[in-house]
GROMACS .gro file of N, CA and C in nm:
model
  405
    1MET      N    1   7.472  10.275   9.420
    1MET     CA    2   7.587  10.217   9.352
    1MET      C    3   7.559  10.198   9.204
    2LEU      N    4   7.440  10.152   9.172
    2LEU     CA    5   7.406  10.126   9.032
    2LEU      C    6   7.394  10.255   8.953
    3SER      N    7   7.333  10.357   9.012
    3SER     CA    8   7.320  10.482   8.939
    3SER      C    9   7.455  10.552   8.926
    4LEU      N   10   7.541  10.544   9.026
    4LEU     CA   11   7.675  10.604   9.015
    4LEU      C   12   7.754  10.536   8.903
    5ALA      N   13   7.735  10.405   8.885
    5ALA     CA   14   7.803  10.331   8.778
    5ALA      C   15   7.739  10.356   8.642
    6GLN      N   16   7.627  10.426   8.639
    6GLN     CA   17   7.553  10.451   8.515
    6GLN      C   18   7.527  10.321   8.440
    7VAL      N   19   7.471  10.225   8.513
    7VAL     CA   20   7.436  10.095   8.453
    7VAL      C   21   7.338  10.119   8.340
    8ARG      N   22   7.359  10.047   8.231
    8ARG     CA   23   7.273  10.063   8.113
    8ARG      C   24   7.254   9.929   8.044
    9ASN      N   25   7.159   9.929   7.953
    9ASN     CA   26   7.128   9.809   7.876
    9ASN      C   27   7.256   9.752   7.814
   10GLY      N   28   7.275   9.623   7.825
   10GLY     CA   29   7.391   9.557   7.767
   10GLY      C   30   7.505   9.537   7.866
   11ASP      N   31   7.500   9.603   7.981
   11ASP     CA   32   7.604   9.582   8.082
   11ASP      C   33   7.595   9.442   8.140
   12VAL      N   34   7.707   9.395   8.190
   12VAL     CA   35   7.714   9.271   8.268
   12VAL      C   36   7.775   9.311   8.402
   13LEU      N   37   7.701   9.287   8.508
   13LEU     CA   38   7.744   9.326   8.641
   13LEU      C   39   7.790   9.206   8.721
   14TYR      N   40   7.901   9.222   8.791
   14TYR     CA   41   7.948   9.124   8.889
   14TYR      C   42   7.953   9.193   9.024
   15ASP      N   43   7.890   9.132   9.123
   15ASP     CA   44   7.893   9.182   9.260
   15ASP      C   45   7.981   9.087   9.340
   16LEU      N   46   8.095   9.136   9.384
   16LEU     CA   47   8.192   9.053   9.457
   16LEU      C   48   8.162   9.061   9.606
   17GLY      N   49   8.127   8.946   9.663
   17GLY     CA   50   8.080   8.942   9.801
   17GLY      C   51   7.934   8.981   9.804
   18SER      N   52   7.853   8.909   9.727
   18SER     CA   53   7.715   8.951   9.697
   18SER      C   54   7.615   8.931   9.810
   19GLY      N   55   7.651   8.860   9.914
   19GLY     CA   56   7.560   8.846  10.028
   19GLY      C   57   7.423   8.796   9.988
   20ASP      N   58   7.319   8.870  10.026
   20ASP     CA   59   7.181   8.828  10.000
   20ASP      C   60   7.135   8.857   9.858
   21GLY      N   61   7.223   8.912   9.776
   21GLY     CA   62   7.192   8.931   9.634
   21GLY      C   63   7.125   9.061   9.598
   22ARG      N   64   7.112   9.153   9.691
   22ARG     CA   65   7.031   9.273   9.666
   22ARG      C   66   7.082   9.358   9.550
   23ILE      N   67   7.213   9.372   9.532
   23ILE     CA   68   7.265   9.454   9.421
   23ILE      C   69   7.240   9.383   9.288
   24VAL      N   70   7.269   9.254   9.285
   24VAL     CA   71   7.249   9.175   9.164
   24VAL      C   72   7.102   9.179   9.121
   25ILE      N   73   7.014   9.158   9.216
   25ILE     CA   74   6.870   9.156   9.188
   25ILE      C   75   6.822   9.293   9.144
   26ALA      N   76   6.867   9.398   9.211
   26ALA     CA   77   6.826   9.535   9.173
   26ALA      C   78   6.873   9.567   9.031
   27ALA      N   79   6.995   9.526   8.995
   27ALA     CA   80   7.046   9.552   8.859
   27ALA      C   81   6.959   9.483   8.755
   28ALA      N   82   6.922   9.359   8.782
   28ALA     CA   83   6.839   9.284   8.688
   28ALA      C   84   6.699   9.345   8.677
   29LYS      N   85   6.640   9.381   8.790
   29LYS     CA   86   6.505   9.438   8.789
   29LYS      C   87   6.500   9.575   8.724
   30ARG      N   88   6.591   9.663   8.761
   30ARG     CA   89   6.587   9.802   8.713
   30ARG      C   90   6.634   9.818   8.570
   31TYR      N   91   6.735   9.740   8.532
   31TYR     CA   92   6.800   9.763   8.403
   31TYR      C   93   6.788   9.646   8.307
   32GLY      N   94   6.734   9.534   8.353
   32GLY     CA   95   6.717   9.418   8.267
   32GLY      C   96   6.848   9.356   8.220
   33ILE      N   97   6.954   9.373   8.300
   33ILE     CA   98   7.085   9.322   8.260
   33ILE      C   99   7.116   9.189   8.327
   34HIS      N  100   7.211   9.119   8.270
   34HIS     CA  101   7.264   8.996   8.330
   34HIS      C  102   7.356   9.036   8.444
   35ALA      N  103   7.336   8.974   8.562
   35ALA     CA  104   7.416   9.008   8.680
   35ALA      C  105   7.454   8.880   8.753
   36VAL      N  106   7.578   8.880   8.805
   36VAL     CA  107   7.634   8.762   8.871
   36VAL      C  108   7.682   8.803   9.010
   37GLY      N  109   7.645   8.724   9.109
   37GLY     CA  110   7.694   8.744   9.245
   37GLY      C  111   7.796   8.638   9.279
   38ILE      N  112   7.908   8.681   9.334
   38ILE     CA  113   8.011   8.589   9.380
   38ILE      C  114   8.013   8.596   9.532
   39GLU      N  115   7.998   8.482   9.595
   39GLU     CA  116   7.985   8.476   9.741
   39GLU      C  117   8.048   8.346   9.790
   40SER      N  118   8.109   8.349   9.908
   40SER     CA  119   8.172   8.229   9.962
   40SER      C  120   8.081   8.152  10.058
   41ASP      N  121   7.977   8.215  10.109
   41ASP     CA  122   7.889   8.155  10.210
   41ASP      C  123   7.769   8.087  10.142
   42PRO      N  124   7.761   7.955  10.151
   42PRO     CA  125   7.650   7.885  10.084
   42PRO      C  126   7.511   7.924  10.136
   43GLN      N  127   7.501   7.961  10.262
   43GLN     CA  128   7.371   8.006  10.316
   43GLN      C  129   7.328   8.136  10.251
   44ARG      N  130   7.424   8.227  10.229
   44ARG     CA  131   7.390   8.354  10.165
   44ARG      C  132   7.350   8.331  10.019
   45ILE      N  133   7.413   8.235   9.953
   45ILE     CA  134   7.376   8.203   9.815
   45ILE      C  135   7.234   8.148   9.809
   46ALA      N  136   7.200   8.060   9.902
   46ALA     CA  137   7.063   8.007   9.907
   46ALA      C  138   6.963   8.121   9.929
   47GLU      N  139   6.996   8.212  10.019
   47GLU     CA  140   6.910   8.328  10.045
   47GLU      C  141   6.898   8.415   9.920
   48ALA      N  142   7.009   8.439   9.852
   48ALA     CA  143   7.008   8.522   9.730
   48ALA      C  144   6.923   8.457   9.621
   49ASN      N  145   6.938   8.326   9.604
   49ASN     CA  146   6.857   8.257   9.503
   49ASN      C  147   6.709   8.264   9.535
   50GLU      N  148   6.674   8.253   9.662
   50GLU     CA  149   6.535   8.265   9.703
   50GLU      C  150   6.484   8.408   9.677
   51ASN      N  151   6.565   8.507   9.708
   51ASN     CA  152   6.527   8.647   9.683
   51ASN      C  153   6.508   8.671   9.534
   52ALA      N  154   6.595   8.616   9.451
   52ALA     CA  155   6.582   8.631   9.305
   52ALA      C  156   6.454   8.565   9.255
   53ARG      N  157   6.423   8.447   9.308
   53ARG     CA  158   6.300   8.378   9.269
   53ARG      C  159   6.179   8.462   9.307
   54ARG      N  160   6.180   8.515   9.429
   54ARG     CA  161   6.069   8.596   9.478
   54ARG      C  162   6.052   8.722   9.392
   55GLU      N  163   6.161   8.779   9.343
   55GLU     CA  164   6.156   8.901   9.262
   55GLU      C  165   6.139   8.874   9.112
   56GLY      N  166   6.139   8.747   9.073
   56GLY     CA  167   6.112   8.712   8.934
   56GLY      C  168   6.225   8.740   8.837
   57VAL      N  169   6.350   8.731   8.884
   57VAL     CA  170   6.464   8.762   8.797
   57VAL      C  171   6.563   8.645   8.782
   58THR      N  172   6.517   8.524   8.808
   58THR     CA  173   6.609   8.410   8.801
   58THR      C  174   6.666   8.388   8.662
   59ASP      N  175   6.599   8.438   8.560
   59ASP     CA  176   6.650   8.424   8.423
   59ASP      C  177   6.765   8.521   8.394
   60LEU      N  178   6.782   8.623   8.477
   60LEU     CA  179   6.884   8.725   8.454
   60LEU      C  180   7.000   8.719   8.552
   61VAL      N  181   6.983   8.649   8.663
   61VAL     CA  182   7.087   8.650   8.767
   61VAL      C  183   7.143   8.510   8.791
   62GLN      N  184   7.262   8.512   8.845
   62GLN     CA  185   7.329   8.387   8.882
   62GLN      C  186   7.411   8.416   9.007
   63PHE      N  187   7.411   8.323   9.100
   63PHE     CA  188   7.492   8.334   9.220
   63PHE      C  189   7.586   8.215   9.224
   64ARG      N  190   7.714   8.245   9.243
   64ARG     CA  191   7.816   8.141   9.242
   64ARG      C  192   7.891   8.140   9.374
   65ARG      N  193   7.910   8.020   9.428
   65ARG     CA  194   7.996   8.004   9.545
   65ARG      C  195   8.138   7.993   9.491
   66ALA      N  196   8.219   8.093   9.519
   66ALA     CA  197   8.352   8.095   9.461
   66ALA      C  198   8.444   8.186   9.542
   67ASP      N  199   8.571   8.166   9.521
   67ASP     CA  200   8.676   8.250   9.577
   67ASP      C  201   8.691   8.373   9.488
   68LEU      N  202   8.678   8.491   9.545
   68LEU     CA  203   8.688   8.616   9.468
   68LEU      C  204   8.817   8.625   9.388
   69PHE      N  205   8.924   8.572   9.446
   69PHE     CA  206   9.056   8.588   9.385
   69PHE      C  207   9.083   8.484   9.277
   70ALA      N  208   9.003   8.379   9.273
   70ALA     CA  209   9.020   8.275   9.171
   70ALA      C  210   8.911   8.284   9.063
   71THR      N  211   8.822   8.379   9.076
   71THR     CA  212   8.708   8.392   8.984
   71THR      C  213   8.744   8.479   8.864
   72ASP      N  214   8.704   8.434   8.747
   72ASP     CA  215   8.720   8.514   8.626
   72ASP      C  216   8.595   8.600   8.610
   73PHE      N  217   8.611   8.729   8.626
   73PHE     CA  218   8.498   8.821   8.605
   73PHE      C  219   8.533   8.920   8.494
   74SER      N  220   8.613   8.874   8.399
   74SER     CA  221   8.659   8.961   8.290
   74SER      C  222   8.547   9.004   8.195
   75GLU      N  223   8.433   8.934   8.197
   75GLU     CA  224   8.322   8.976   8.110
   75GLU      C  225   8.245   9.095   8.167
   76ALA      N  226   8.276   9.133   8.291
   76ALA     CA  227   8.203   9.241   8.357
   76ALA      C  228   8.229   9.376   8.290
   77SER      N  229   8.123   9.455   8.280
   77SER     CA  230   8.138   9.595   8.244
   77SER      C  231   8.114   9.684   8.366
   78VAL      N  232   8.058   9.623   8.472
   78VAL     CA  233   8.040   9.690   8.601
   78VAL      C  234   8.074   9.588   8.710
   79VAL      N  235   8.154   9.630   8.808
   79VAL     CA  236   8.186   9.547   8.924
   79VAL      C  237   8.150   9.627   9.048
   80THR      N  238   8.074   9.564   9.137
   80THR     CA  239   8.039   9.629   9.263
   80THR      C  240   8.105   9.553   9.378
   81LEU      N  241   8.142   9.629   9.481
   81LEU     CA  242   8.214   9.574   9.596
   81LEU      C  243   8.161   9.634   9.726
   82TYR      N  244   8.150   9.551   9.826
   82TYR     CA  245   8.134   9.601   9.964
   82TYR      C  246   8.222   9.511  10.047
   83LEU      N  247   8.352   9.531  10.030
   83LEU     CA  248   8.454   9.448  10.093
   83LEU      C  249   8.544   9.536  10.178
   84LEU      N  250   8.615   9.474  10.268
   84LEU     CA  251   8.709   9.548  10.353
   84LEU      C  252   8.826   9.601  10.270
   85PRO      N  253   8.890   9.708  10.315
   85PRO     CA  254   8.997   9.770  10.238
   85PRO      C  255   9.110   9.675  10.198
   86GLU      N  256   9.146   9.583  10.286
   86GLU     CA  257   9.254   9.490  10.251
   86GLU      C  258   9.216   9.395  10.138
   87LEU      N  259   9.088   9.359  10.129
   87LEU     CA  260   9.042   9.276  10.018
   87LEU      C  261   9.039   9.357   9.889
   88ASN      N  262   8.992   9.482   9.898
   88ASN     CA  263   8.993   9.569   9.781
   88ASN      C  264   9.134   9.584   9.727
   89LEU      N  265   9.230   9.605   9.816
   89LEU     CA  266   9.369   9.620   9.774
   89LEU      C  267   9.420   9.494   9.705
   90LYS      N  268   9.386   9.380   9.762
   90LYS     CA  269   9.429   9.252   9.703
   90LYS      C  270   9.365   9.231   9.565
   91LEU      N  271   9.243   9.281   9.546
   91LEU     CA  272   9.173   9.267   9.418
   91LEU      C  273   9.217   9.371   9.314
   92ARG      N  274   9.283   9.477   9.358
   92ARG     CA  275   9.317   9.587   9.268
   92ARG      C  276   9.382   9.543   9.137
   93PRO      N  277   9.481   9.453   9.138
   93PRO     CA  278   9.540   9.414   9.008
   93PRO      C  279   9.439   9.351   8.912
   94LYS      N  280   9.348   9.268   8.965
   94LYS     CA  281   9.245   9.207   8.879
   94LYS      C  282   9.148   9.311   8.826
   95LEU      N  283   9.112   9.405   8.910
   95LEU     CA  284   9.018   9.510   8.870
   95LEU      C  285   9.079   9.601   8.764
   96ARG      N  286   9.202   9.641   8.785
   96ARG     CA  287   9.268   9.732   8.689
   96ARG      C  288   9.298   9.663   8.557
   97ALA      N  289   9.299   9.530   8.556
   97ALA     CA  290   9.325   9.454   8.433
   97ALA      C  291   9.198   9.432   8.351
   98LEU      N  292   9.082   9.473   8.404
   98LEU     CA  293   8.958   9.458   8.328
   98LEU      C  294   8.960   9.548   8.205
   99ARG      N  295   8.868   9.522   8.114
   99ARG     CA  296   8.860   9.604   7.991
   99ARG      C  297   8.852   9.752   8.024
  100PRO      N  298   8.922   9.835   7.949
  100PRO     CA  299   8.910   9.979   7.968
  100PRO      C  300   8.763  10.021   7.957
  101GLY      N  301   8.724  10.110   8.046
  101GLY     CA  302   8.585  10.156   8.049
  101GLY      C  303   8.499  10.083   8.150
  102THR      N  304   8.547   9.969   8.201
  102THR     CA  305   8.471   9.897   8.304
  102THR      C  306   8.461   9.986   8.427
  103ARG      N  307   8.340   9.992   8.484
  103ARG     CA  308   8.318  10.073   8.603
  103ARG      C  309   8.325   9.985   8.727
  104VAL      N  310   8.397  10.035   8.827
  104VAL     CA  311   8.412   9.965   8.955
  104VAL      C  312   8.356  10.057   9.062
  105VAL      N  313   8.263  10.004   9.141
  105VAL     CA  314   8.198  10.083   9.246
  105VAL      C  315   8.216  10.012   9.379
  106SER      N  316   8.265  10.087   9.477
  106SER     CA  317   8.285  10.032   9.611
  106SER      C  318   8.200  10.109   9.711
  107HIS      N  319   8.131  10.034   9.793
  107HIS     CA  320   8.055  10.092   9.903
  107HIS      C  321   8.148  10.103  10.023
  108GLN      N  322   8.166  10.224  10.070
  108GLN     CA  323   8.234  10.257  10.195
  108GLN      C  324   8.387  10.257  10.191
  109TRP      N  325   8.451  10.172  10.112
  109TRP     CA  326   8.596  10.159  10.121
  109TRP      C  327   8.665  10.193   9.990
  110LEU      N  328   8.776  10.266  10.003
  110LEU     CA  329   8.861  10.297   9.889
  110LEU      C  330   8.940  10.175   9.845
  111ILE      N  331   9.001  10.186   9.728
  111ILE     CA  332   9.098  10.087   9.681
  111ILE      C  333   9.232  10.159   9.687
  112GLU      N  334   9.310  10.122   9.787
  112GLU     CA  335   9.437  10.190   9.811
  112GLU      C  336   9.523  10.193   9.685
  113GLY      N  337   9.579  10.310   9.657
  113GLY     CA  338   9.667  10.325   9.542
  113GLY      C  339   9.595  10.349   9.410
  114TRP      N  340   9.464  10.367   9.414
  114TRP     CA  341   9.387  10.393   9.293
  114TRP      C  342   9.287  10.504   9.326
  115ASP      N  343   9.312  10.624   9.275
  115ASP     CA  344   9.225  10.738   9.305
  115ASP      C  345   9.091  10.723   9.234
  116PRO      N  346   8.981  10.741   9.309
  116PRO     CA  347   8.849  10.729   9.246
  116PRO      C  348   8.822  10.844   9.150
  117ASP      N  349   8.742  10.816   9.048
  117ASP     CA  350   8.697  10.920   8.955
  117ASP      C  351   8.591  11.008   9.020
  118ARG      N  352   8.510  10.945   9.104
  118ARG     CA  353   8.402  11.017   9.174
  118ARG      C  354   8.380  10.952   9.308
  119GLN      N  355   8.329  11.032   9.401
  119GLN     CA  356   8.280  10.977   9.526
  119GLN      C  357   8.158  11.057   9.567
  120VAL      N  358   8.061  10.988   9.621
  120VAL     CA  359   7.939  11.053   9.667
  120VAL      C  360   7.908  11.004   9.808
  121GLU      N  361   7.834  11.084   9.879
  121GLU     CA  362   7.788  11.044  10.010
  121GLU      C  363   7.636  11.035  10.005
  122MET      N  364   7.585  10.923  10.049
  122MET     CA  365   7.440  10.900  10.049
  122MET      C  366   7.401  10.841  10.183
  123GLU      N  367   7.316  10.911  10.254
  123GLU     CA  368   7.264  10.863  10.382
  123GLU      C  369   7.376  10.817  10.475
  124GLY      N  370   7.484  10.894  10.480
  124GLY     CA  371   7.595  10.862  10.570
  124GLY      C  372   7.691  10.757  10.519
  125HIS      N  373   7.675  10.713  10.395
  125HIS     CA  374   7.763  10.612  10.337
  125HIS      C  375   7.839  10.672  10.219
  126ARG      N  376   7.965  10.637  10.208
  126ARG     CA  377   8.044  10.682  10.093
  126ARG      C  378   8.043  10.574   9.986
  127ILE      N  379   8.032  10.620   9.863
  127ILE     CA  380   8.036  10.529   9.748
  127ILE      C  381   8.139  10.587   9.652
  128TYR      N  382   8.227  10.499   9.605
  128TYR     CA  383   8.338  10.541   9.519
  128TYR      C  384   8.324  10.476   9.381
  129LEU      N  385   8.362  10.550   9.278
  129LEU     CA  386   8.358  10.500   9.141
  129LEU      C  387   8.495  10.515   9.077
  130TRP      N  388   8.539  10.409   9.013
  130TRP     CA  389   8.659  10.411   8.929
  130TRP      C  390   8.620  10.363   8.790
  131THR      N  391   8.688  10.411   8.690
  131THR     CA  392   8.673  10.360   8.554
  131THR      C  393   8.808  10.307   8.512
  132VAL      N  394   8.810  10.183   8.466
  132VAL     CA  395   8.937  10.122   8.424
  132VAL      C  396   8.991  10.205   8.307
  133PRO      N  397   9.114  10.254   8.320
  133PRO     CA  398   9.169  10.341   8.216
  133PRO      C  399   9.218  10.264   8.095
  134PRO      N  400   9.235  10.335   7.984
  134PRO     CA  401   9.294  10.270   7.865
  134PRO      C  402   9.435  10.222   7.898
  135ARG      N  403   9.478  10.121   7.828
  135ARG     CA  404   9.613  10.068   7.851
  135ARG      C  405   9.714  10.144   7.770
   0.00000   0.00000   0.00000
């Protein structure tokens, strides 16, 4: 997901539904960028924070217990998702309203009504990439 998004120095990544924090932590470790995980389950946030501590990236990552639909992630230049199609669809207006050039990457599920710029298959999983278009 990170390589498909072409994550680079200076990016700010938001992982919506971040679970154990693996995407956020990998972004911080590999690219040295600031990354934020949004998750509703407090146990998963505790697990993610412990994983970040163990990997030595607590200065670059943050995990927030929040509602995806009420969260402001407008500072993101990369957004990653592993959410069900109906959640992706509900998020579509917020995602398309992000700054032009922001990359959105979804693991496994399309965003209905928004054609991906690229899709790849890796180890039996589909990954989709969209770039927010100019207004």
